[in-house]
Amino acid sequence: MVDALDESIGEVFQALGDAGILENTIIVLSSDNGGLPIGFQSNRGFNFPLRGGKGTLWEGGCRATGFIWSPLLKRKGVASDQMMHVTDWLPTLYSAAGEDPLSLGKLDGTDMWAPLSLGYASPRYEILYNIDPINNISALRYTNYKLVLGRTNDGQYDPRFLTTGGSRPYDDLDLLMVQSTAARVLRDLRNKGDLQFPDQWREKATLDCGNKVPKNFVSLDPPYLFDLASDPCEINNIASSQAGVTSFHFVCRNL
């Protein structure tokens, strides 16, 4: 799938380059949800070390990877951890096109173009994941703190799932990357013999949850409260701790 994506993105780059508009283009790749490692229609979706998967309110189901490529970006070659929601893309791309998002009226999204392009702090400080009255689950993030109520399918989808099988391709993935259609087109369009992919990019985009085993979380009765700044894998439920109680009241006061 990723190989096919490389091919298709390469063809898009080629078409934009041939049309002479690549230098005024923004290309965004992201996802609408995490993988589905368990249950009906499960697949090789791999969210570890994040908890949960598609259909859950855990980070493995809602936190999506992505990247932006554009000559219009002032800040390049960085890994961003700025808080952003899918609804932010409309005002962000509208702003990048030189228009004022305020002219669109009241929106759920926030203009993130300046933060992403220049490195400013994200203006977004909260995300409502969902309020599901049918399955009785909900989640809200305010600053670093994430409050989760309810359990997904009686807790069956709550763990941190390891890969469902398979093995790493025998081919060198870095070599496949530089030989991809997208890389070839970029080299030709930019007249560069070699494209640089610093190891620091991958390192900064990698989550480290420490030497924690997958089964270190018991889905007990909610609520759950996590400090995602120090615990992005939702391992340590602080709801019953003194710090957690204080944080819980902090979140509730700002609802």
GROMACS .gro file of C-alpha atoms in nm:
model
  255
    1MET     CA    1   0.000   0.000   0.000
    2VAL     CA    2   0.278   0.244   0.091
    3ASP     CA    3   0.466   0.144  -0.225
    4ALA     CA    4   0.155   0.219  -0.432
    5LEU     CA    5   0.125   0.552  -0.251
    6ASP     CA    6   0.486   0.636  -0.341
    7GLU     CA    7   0.407   0.563  -0.705
    8SER     CA    8   0.087   0.770  -0.712
    9ILE     CA    9   0.241   1.064  -0.524
   10GLY     CA   10   0.534   1.050  -0.765
   11GLU     CA   11   0.297   1.078  -1.059
   12VAL     CA   12   0.125   1.376  -0.894
   13PHE     CA   13   0.465   1.543  -0.841
   14GLN     CA   14   0.551   1.479  -1.205
   15ALA     CA   15   0.225   1.628  -1.332
   16LEU     CA   16   0.260   1.936  -1.110
   17GLY     CA   17   0.622   1.981  -1.217
   18ASP     CA   18   0.537   1.948  -1.585
   19ALA     CA   19   0.263   2.208  -1.539
   20GLY     CA   20   0.509   2.445  -1.371
   21ILE     CA   21   0.307   2.481  -1.052
   22LEU     CA   22   0.492   2.253  -0.810
   23GLU     CA   23   0.665   2.548  -0.641
   24ASN     CA   24   0.323   2.687  -0.549
   25THR     CA   25   0.179   2.359  -0.422
   26ILE     CA   26   0.107   2.216  -0.077
   27ILE     CA   27   0.091   1.837  -0.049
   28VAL     CA   28  -0.053   1.688   0.270
   29LEU     CA   29  -0.059   1.321   0.364
   30SER     CA   30  -0.246   1.208   0.674
   31SER     CA   31  -0.501   0.955   0.796
   32ASP     CA   32  -0.852   0.957   0.939
   33ASN     CA   33  -0.785   0.698   1.211
   34GLY     CA   34  -0.545   0.436   1.341
   35GLY     CA   35  -0.513   0.078   1.225
   36LEU     CA   36  -0.753  -0.201   1.316
   37PRO     CA   37  -0.547  -0.480   1.477
   38ILE     CA   38  -0.836  -0.678   1.629
   39GLY     CA   39  -1.199  -0.768   1.570
   40PHE     CA   40  -1.417  -0.768   1.260
   41GLN     CA   41  -1.222  -0.666   0.947
   42SER     CA   42  -0.895  -0.658   1.142
   43ASN     CA   43  -0.580  -0.612   0.937
   44ARG     CA   44  -0.207  -0.550   0.971
   45GLY     CA   45  -0.272  -0.206   1.117
   46PHE     CA   46   0.006  -0.142   1.367
   47ASN     CA   47  -0.046   0.131   1.627
   48PHE     CA   48   0.198   0.012   1.894
   49PRO     CA   49   0.317   0.160   2.126
   50LEU     CA   50  -0.008   0.357   2.127
   51ARG     CA   51  -0.315   0.207   2.292
   52GLY     CA   52  -0.624   0.087   2.105
   53GLY     CA   53  -0.711   0.115   1.738
   54LYS     CA   54  -0.973   0.227   1.489
   55GLY     CA   55  -1.311   0.278   1.651
   56THR     CA   56  -1.168   0.355   1.995
   57LEU     CA   57  -1.098   0.687   2.166
   58TRP     CA   58  -0.746   0.581   2.267
   59GLU     CA   59  -0.451   0.746   2.095
   60GLY     CA   60  -0.397   0.441   1.874
   61GLY     CA   61  -0.738   0.502   1.722
   62CYS     CA   62  -0.733   0.881   1.695
   63ARG     CA   63  -0.375   1.003   1.671
   64ALA     CA   64  -0.273   1.011   1.305
   65THR     CA   65   0.067   1.050   1.149
   66GLY     CA   66   0.116   1.281   0.855
   67PHE     CA   67   0.346   1.519   0.676
   68ILE     CA   68   0.337   1.839   0.474
   69TRP     CA   69   0.556   1.904   0.171
   70SER     CA   70   0.567   2.250   0.019
   71PRO     CA   71   0.820   2.509  -0.097
   72LEU     CA   72   0.586   2.759   0.075
   73LEU     CA   73   0.684   2.631   0.420
   74LYS     CA   74   0.925   2.869   0.591
   75ARG     CA   75   1.038   2.603   0.839
   76LYS     CA   76   1.147   2.280   0.673
   77GLY     CA   77   1.281   1.941   0.776
   78VAL     CA   78   1.126   1.931   1.122
   79ALA     CA   79   0.907   1.690   1.318
   80SER     CA   80   0.612   1.869   1.475
   81ASP     CA   81   0.421   1.767   1.788
   82GLN     CA   82   0.182   2.062   1.775
   83MET     CA   83  -0.176   1.982   1.872
   84MET     CA   84  -0.395   1.976   1.562
   85HIS     CA   85  -0.739   1.839   1.471
   86VAL     CA   86  -0.867   1.724   1.132
   87THR     CA   87  -1.111   2.018   1.127
   88ASP     CA   88  -0.811   2.252   1.123
   89TRP     CA   89  -0.718   2.163   0.765
   90LEU     CA   90  -0.990   2.380   0.606
   91PRO     CA   91  -0.889   2.714   0.766
   92THR     CA   92  -0.520   2.617   0.749
   93LEU     CA   93  -0.511   2.554   0.375
   94TYR     CA   94  -0.745   2.847   0.311
   95SER     CA   95  -0.500   3.070   0.498
   96ALA     CA   96  -0.203   2.923   0.310
   97ALA     CA   97  -0.377   3.018  -0.014
   98GLY     CA   98  -0.371   3.380   0.100
   99GLU     CA   99  -0.729   3.413   0.218
  100ASP     CA  100  -0.869   3.508   0.558
  101PRO     CA  101  -1.038   3.211   0.733
  102LEU     CA  102  -1.253   3.456   0.930
  103SER     CA  103  -1.440   3.526   0.607
  104LEU     CA  104  -1.569   3.166   0.617
  105GLY     CA  105  -1.779   3.235   0.924
  106LYS     CA  106  -1.786   3.028   1.242
  107LEU     CA  107  -1.572   2.714   1.205
  108ASP     CA  108  -1.479   2.425   1.429
  109GLY     CA  109  -1.122   2.435   1.298
  110THR     CA  110  -0.829   2.663   1.378
  111ASP     CA  111  -0.585   2.821   1.132
  112MET     CA  112  -0.258   2.631   1.182
  113TRP     CA  113  -0.063   2.764   0.883
  114ALA     CA  114   0.158   3.007   1.076
  115PRO     CA  115   0.236   2.755   1.354
  116LEU     CA  116   0.321   2.483   1.101
  117SER     CA  117   0.511   2.706   0.860
  118LEU     CA  118   0.694   2.927   1.109
  119GLY     CA  119   0.709   2.709   1.421
  120TYR     CA  120   0.479   2.912   1.643
  121ALA     CA  121   0.299   2.746   1.932
  122SER     CA  122  -0.029   2.583   1.836
  123PRO     CA  123  -0.332   2.803   1.914
  124ARG     CA  124  -0.534   2.486   1.977
  125TYR     CA  125  -0.549   2.374   2.340
  126GLU     CA  126  -0.839   2.127   2.340
  127ILE     CA  127  -0.978   1.840   2.135
  128LEU     CA  128  -1.316   1.676   2.180
  129TYR     CA  129  -1.256   1.322   2.058
  130ASN     CA  130  -1.619   1.214   2.075
  131ILE     CA  131  -1.929   1.186   2.292
  132ASP     CA  132  -2.092   0.855   2.202
  133PRO     CA  133  -2.426   0.809   2.385
  134ILE     CA  134  -2.487   0.469   2.222
  135ASN     CA  135  -2.166   0.298   2.334
  136ASN     CA  136  -2.138   0.527   2.638
  137ILE     CA  137  -1.780   0.637   2.573
  138SER     CA  138  -1.635   0.985   2.547
  139ALA     CA  139  -1.300   1.159   2.559
  140LEU     CA  140  -1.171   1.514   2.584
  141ARG     CA  141  -0.821   1.658   2.580
  142TYR     CA  142  -0.743   1.991   2.744
  143THR     CA  143  -0.379   2.105   2.715
  144ASN     CA  144  -0.175   1.795   2.809
  145TYR     CA  145  -0.453   1.615   2.992
  146LYS     CA  146  -0.687   1.361   2.835
  147LEU     CA  147  -1.004   1.249   3.010
  148VAL     CA  148  -1.163   0.921   2.896
  149LEU     CA  149  -1.501   0.789   3.012
  150GLY     CA  150  -1.627   0.442   2.929
  151ARG     CA  151  -1.475   0.124   2.788
  152THR     CA  152  -1.464   0.005   2.428
  153ASN     CA  153  -1.647  -0.325   2.376
  154ASP     CA  154  -1.613  -0.418   2.745
  155GLY     CA  155  -1.242  -0.342   2.734
  156GLN     CA  156  -1.153  -0.584   2.453
  157TYR     CA  157  -1.021  -0.301   2.234
  158ASP     CA  158  -0.843  -0.116   2.515
  159PRO     CA  159  -0.497  -0.284   2.519
  160ARG     CA  160  -0.180  -0.190   2.334
  161PHE     CA  161  -0.168  -0.445   2.053
  162LEU     CA  162   0.152  -0.586   1.910
  163THR     CA  163   0.175  -0.659   1.539
  164THR     CA  164  -0.058  -0.933   1.418
  165GLY     CA  165   0.218  -1.114   1.230
  166GLY     CA  166   0.440  -1.086   0.929
  167SER     CA  167   0.799  -0.978   0.902
  168ARG     CA  168   1.002  -0.684   0.782
  169PRO     CA  169   1.067  -0.691   0.405
  170TYR     CA  170   1.404  -0.826   0.306
  171ASP     CA  171   1.461  -0.520   0.092
  172ASP     CA  172   1.636  -0.218   0.241
  173LEU     CA  173   1.349   0.021   0.316
  174ASP     CA  174   1.575   0.326   0.294
  175LEU     CA  175   1.691   0.210  -0.048
  176LEU     CA  176   1.329   0.159  -0.157
  177MET     CA  177   1.257   0.514  -0.041
  178VAL     CA  178   1.530   0.677  -0.248
  179GLN     CA  179   1.436   0.462  -0.548
  180SER     CA  180   1.066   0.547  -0.529
  181THR     CA  181   0.889   0.737  -0.803
  182ALA     CA  182   0.836   1.036  -0.574
  183ALA     CA  183   1.208   1.057  -0.492
  184ARG     CA  184   1.308   1.020  -0.857
  185VAL     CA  185   1.073   1.296  -0.966
  186LEU     CA  186   1.197   1.529  -0.692
  187ARG     CA  187   1.559   1.468  -0.791
  188ASP     CA  188   1.480   1.541  -1.155
  189LEU     CA  189   1.272   1.850  -1.085
  190ARG     CA  190   1.521   1.993  -0.836
  191ASN     CA  191   1.828   1.882  -1.035
  192LYS     CA  192   1.966   1.707  -0.730
  193GLY     CA  193   2.173   1.393  -0.753
  194ASP     CA  194   2.092   1.291  -0.398
  195LEU     CA  195   1.809   1.363  -0.155
  196GLN     CA  196   1.890   1.395   0.213
  197PHE     CA  197   1.686   1.202   0.471
  198PRO     CA  198   1.853   1.275   0.807
  199ASP     CA  199   1.811   1.006   1.073
  200GLN     CA  200   1.703   1.279   1.316
  201TRP     CA  201   1.374   1.317   1.129
  202ARG     CA  202   1.277   0.959   1.202
  203GLU     CA  203   1.407   0.975   1.559
  204LYS     CA  204   1.206   1.288   1.641
  205ALA     CA  205   0.891   1.134   1.497
  206THR     CA  206   0.928   0.814   1.702
  207LEU     CA  207   0.740   0.774   2.030
  208ASP     CA  208   0.932   0.630   2.323
  209CYS     CA  209   0.718   0.495   2.604
  210GLY     CA  210   1.007   0.332   2.784
  211ASN     CA  211   1.051  -0.037   2.851
  212LYS     CA  212   0.684  -0.095   2.918
  213VAL     CA  213   0.530  -0.428   2.821
  214PRO     CA  214   0.203  -0.425   2.621
  215LYS     CA  215  -0.010  -0.573   2.902
  216ASN     CA  216   0.070  -0.312   3.165
  217PHE     CA  217  -0.274  -0.153   3.170
  218VAL     CA  218  -0.591  -0.300   3.317
  219SER     CA  219  -0.911  -0.151   3.183
  220LEU     CA  220  -1.091  -0.096   3.512
  221ASP     CA  221  -1.385   0.126   3.582
  222PRO     CA  222  -1.343   0.477   3.439
  223PRO     CA  223  -1.267   0.760   3.455
  224TYR     CA  224  -0.921   0.754   3.304
  225LEU     CA  225  -0.695   1.056   3.307
  226PHE     CA  226  -0.360   1.075   3.132
  227ASP     CA  227  -0.089   1.337   3.097
  228LEU     CA  228  -0.013   1.291   2.726
  229ALA     CA  229   0.296   1.509   2.745
  230SER     CA  230   0.475   1.251   2.959
  231ASP     CA  231   0.254   0.950   2.884
  232PRO     CA  232   0.148   0.950   2.515
  233CYS     CA  233   0.087   0.574   2.529
  234GLU     CA  234  -0.176   0.609   2.803
  235ILE     CA  235  -0.006   0.372   3.044
  236ASN     CA  236  -0.040   0.556   3.375
  237ASN     CA  237  -0.397   0.638   3.476
  238ILE     CA  238  -0.362   0.928   3.720
  239ALA     CA  239  -0.735   0.979   3.782
  240SER     CA  240  -0.717   0.856   4.142
  241SER     CA  241  -0.390   1.027   4.235
  242GLN     CA  242  -0.373   1.365   4.404
  243ALA     CA  243  -0.215   1.517   4.095
  244GLY     CA  244  -0.484   1.353   3.886
  245VAL     CA  245  -0.767   1.490   4.099
  246THR     CA  246  -0.619   1.839   4.068
  247SER     CA  247  -0.580   1.797   3.691
  248PHE     CA  248  -0.932   1.656   3.662
  249HIS     CA  249  -1.079   1.966   3.829
  250PHE     CA  250  -0.860   2.181   3.603
  251VAL     CA  251  -1.005   2.014   3.295
  252CYS     CA  252  -1.364   2.033   3.422
  253ARG     CA  253  -1.335   2.404   3.506
  254ASN     CA  254  -1.244   2.475   3.146
  255LEU     CA  255  -1.519   2.274   2.979
   0.00000   0.00000   0.00000
